Amino acid sequence: METKVTAALTPAQRKVFRAIIQFMDQNHYPPTVREVADLAGNLSTSTVHAHLQKIREKGYIGFISTKPRALWINERSETAYEQYSANHI
């Protein structure tokens, strides 16, 4: 199934998405919500949950909400993020 990235991320969502990618690059497995919260600037877990929902709705990630490390980056969103990073960071 092909997932399409449908909208740009807000600055706060980009911060959460960047934290996920950095964690996965360093550890080779997905972070927990608490780990994302810490990496994204000591956010509350409920704030991270809200951002994750929006990021998933936009097609950047997928996750299974009942499992702590069942999160993945959709292939198209990783490419879109790399292009964004090259031009904006």
PDB file of C-alpha atoms in Angstrom:
ATOM      1  CA  MET A   1       0.000   0.000   0.000  1.00  0.00           C
ATOM      2  CA  GLU A   2       1.391   3.363  -1.011  1.00  0.00           C
ATOM      3  CA  THR A   3       1.071   6.187   1.504  1.00  0.00           C
ATOM      4  CA  LYS A   4       0.946   9.720   0.203  1.00  0.00           C
ATOM      5  CA  VAL A   5       2.274  12.698   2.124  1.00  0.00           C
ATOM      6  CA  THR A   6      -0.671  15.085   2.061  1.00  0.00           C
ATOM      7  CA  ALA A   7       0.426  18.239   3.847  1.00  0.00           C
ATOM      8  CA  ALA A   8       3.412  20.049   5.251  1.00  0.00           C
ATOM      9  CA  LEU A   9       4.214  19.656   8.919  1.00  0.00           C
ATOM     10  CA  THR A  10       3.884  22.520  11.374  1.00  0.00           C
ATOM     11  CA  PRO A  11       7.094  23.607  13.163  1.00  0.00           C
ATOM     12  CA  ALA A  12       6.098  21.620  16.276  1.00  0.00           C
ATOM     13  CA  GLN A  13       5.286  18.543  14.201  1.00  0.00           C
ATOM     14  CA  ARG A  14       8.617  18.864  12.363  1.00  0.00           C
ATOM     15  CA  LYS A  15      10.391  18.913  15.726  1.00  0.00           C
ATOM     16  CA  VAL A  16       8.668  15.669  16.756  1.00  0.00           C
ATOM     17  CA  PHE A  17       9.277  14.081  13.335  1.00  0.00           C
ATOM     18  CA  ARG A  18      12.956  15.088  13.447  1.00  0.00           C
ATOM     19  CA  ALA A  19      13.274  13.558  16.944  1.00  0.00           C
ATOM     20  CA  ILE A  20      11.830  10.271  15.655  1.00  0.00           C
ATOM     21  CA  ILE A  21      14.195  10.146  12.677  1.00  0.00           C
ATOM     22  CA  GLN A  22      17.252  11.028  14.773  1.00  0.00           C
ATOM     23  CA  PHE A  23      16.390   8.395  17.383  1.00  0.00           C
ATOM     24  CA  MET A  24      15.873   5.719  14.736  1.00  0.00           C
ATOM     25  CA  ASP A  25      19.114   6.657  12.958  1.00  0.00           C
ATOM     26  CA  GLN A  26      21.076   6.328  16.204  1.00  0.00           C
ATOM     27  CA  ASN A  27      19.358   3.284  17.726  1.00  0.00           C
ATOM     28  CA  HIS A  28      17.976   1.339  14.743  1.00  0.00           C
ATOM     29  CA  TYR A  29      14.584   0.890  16.427  1.00  0.00           C
ATOM     30  CA  PRO A  30      11.672   3.276  17.029  1.00  0.00           C
ATOM     31  CA  PRO A  31      11.345   5.445  20.137  1.00  0.00           C
ATOM     32  CA  THR A  32       8.632   5.289  22.759  1.00  0.00           C
ATOM     33  CA  VAL A  33       6.329   8.274  23.201  1.00  0.00           C
ATOM     34  CA  ARG A  34       8.271   9.251  26.338  1.00  0.00           C
ATOM     35  CA  GLU A  35      11.571   9.168  24.432  1.00  0.00           C
ATOM     36  CA  VAL A  36      10.089  11.365  21.690  1.00  0.00           C
ATOM     37  CA  ALA A  37       8.768  13.741  24.349  1.00  0.00           C
ATOM     38  CA  ASP A  38      12.225  14.057  25.911  1.00  0.00           C
ATOM     39  CA  LEU A  39      14.031  14.465  22.578  1.00  0.00           C
ATOM     40  CA  ALA A  40      11.577  17.067  21.296  1.00  0.00           C
ATOM     41  CA  GLY A  41      12.133  19.386  24.244  1.00  0.00           C
ATOM     42  CA  ASN A  42      10.489  17.868  27.311  1.00  0.00           C
ATOM     43  CA  LEU A  43       6.978  17.847  25.874  1.00  0.00           C
ATOM     44  CA  SER A  44       4.169  16.070  27.674  1.00  0.00           C
ATOM     45  CA  THR A  45       3.265  12.626  26.389  1.00  0.00           C
ATOM     46  CA  SER A  46      -0.261  13.824  25.593  1.00  0.00           C
ATOM     47  CA  THR A  47       1.184  16.603  23.416  1.00  0.00           C
ATOM     48  CA  VAL A  48       3.384  14.064  21.624  1.00  0.00           C
ATOM     49  CA  HIS A  49       0.372  11.772  21.093  1.00  0.00           C
ATOM     50  CA  ALA A  50      -1.528  14.657  19.488  1.00  0.00           C
ATOM     51  CA  HIS A  51       1.419  15.485  17.218  1.00  0.00           C
ATOM     52  CA  LEU A  52       1.871  11.814  16.269  1.00  0.00           C
ATOM     53  CA  GLN A  53      -1.801  11.589  15.283  1.00  0.00           C
ATOM     54  CA  LYS A  54      -1.511  14.651  13.031  1.00  0.00           C
ATOM     55  CA  ILE A  55       1.789  13.465  11.536  1.00  0.00           C
ATOM     56  CA  ARG A  56       0.178  10.090  10.780  1.00  0.00           C
ATOM     57  CA  GLU A  57      -2.905  11.765   9.253  1.00  0.00           C
ATOM     58  CA  LYS A  58      -0.571  13.702   6.945  1.00  0.00           C
ATOM     59  CA  GLY A  59       1.053  10.434   5.830  1.00  0.00           C
ATOM     60  CA  TYR A  60       4.555  10.846   7.268  1.00  0.00           C
ATOM     61  CA  ILE A  61       4.462   7.980   9.763  1.00  0.00           C
ATOM     62  CA  GLY A  62       2.495   4.931  10.719  1.00  0.00           C
ATOM     63  CA  PHE A  63       2.091   3.357  14.137  1.00  0.00           C
ATOM     64  CA  ILE A  64       0.101   0.886  16.162  1.00  0.00           C
ATOM     65  CA  SER A  65      -1.195   2.791  19.165  1.00  0.00           C
ATOM     66  CA  THR A  66      -1.398  -0.256  21.448  1.00  0.00           C
ATOM     67  CA  LYS A  67       2.294  -1.141  21.080  1.00  0.00           C
ATOM     68  CA  PRO A  68       5.076   1.036  22.517  1.00  0.00           C
ATOM     69  CA  ARG A  69       7.649   0.788  19.698  1.00  0.00           C
ATOM     70  CA  ALA A  70       5.406   0.045  16.720  1.00  0.00           C
ATOM     71  CA  LEU A  71       6.165   3.217  14.777  1.00  0.00           C
ATOM     72  CA  TRP A  72       7.596   3.551  11.274  1.00  0.00           C
ATOM     73  CA  ILE A  73       8.563   6.279   8.846  1.00  0.00           C
ATOM     74  CA  ASN A  74       6.766   6.094   5.521  1.00  0.00           C
ATOM     75  CA  GLU A  75       9.206   5.940   2.624  1.00  0.00           C
ATOM     76  CA  ARG A  76       7.847   8.988   0.797  1.00  0.00           C
ATOM     77  CA  SER A  77       7.880  11.110   3.935  1.00  0.00           C
ATOM     78  CA  GLU A  78      11.523  10.288   4.622  1.00  0.00           C
ATOM     79  CA  THR A  79      12.419  11.495   1.130  1.00  0.00           C
ATOM     80  CA  ALA A  80      10.302  14.618   1.591  1.00  0.00           C
ATOM     81  CA  TYR A  81      11.945  15.277   4.955  1.00  0.00           C
ATOM     82  CA  GLU A  82      15.450  14.821   3.523  1.00  0.00           C
ATOM     83  CA  GLN A  83      14.652  17.319   0.767  1.00  0.00           C
ATOM     84  CA  TYR A  84      13.209  19.757   3.306  1.00  0.00           C
ATOM     85  CA  SER A  85      16.254  19.364   5.576  1.00  0.00           C
ATOM     86  CA  ALA A  86      18.681  19.981   2.728  1.00  0.00           C
ATOM     87  CA  ASN A  87      16.927  23.240   1.894  1.00  0.00           C
ATOM     88  CA  HIS A  88      16.003  24.542   5.360  1.00  0.00           C
ATOM     89  CA  ILE A  89      18.502  23.357   7.960  1.00  0.00           C
TER      90      ILE A  89
END
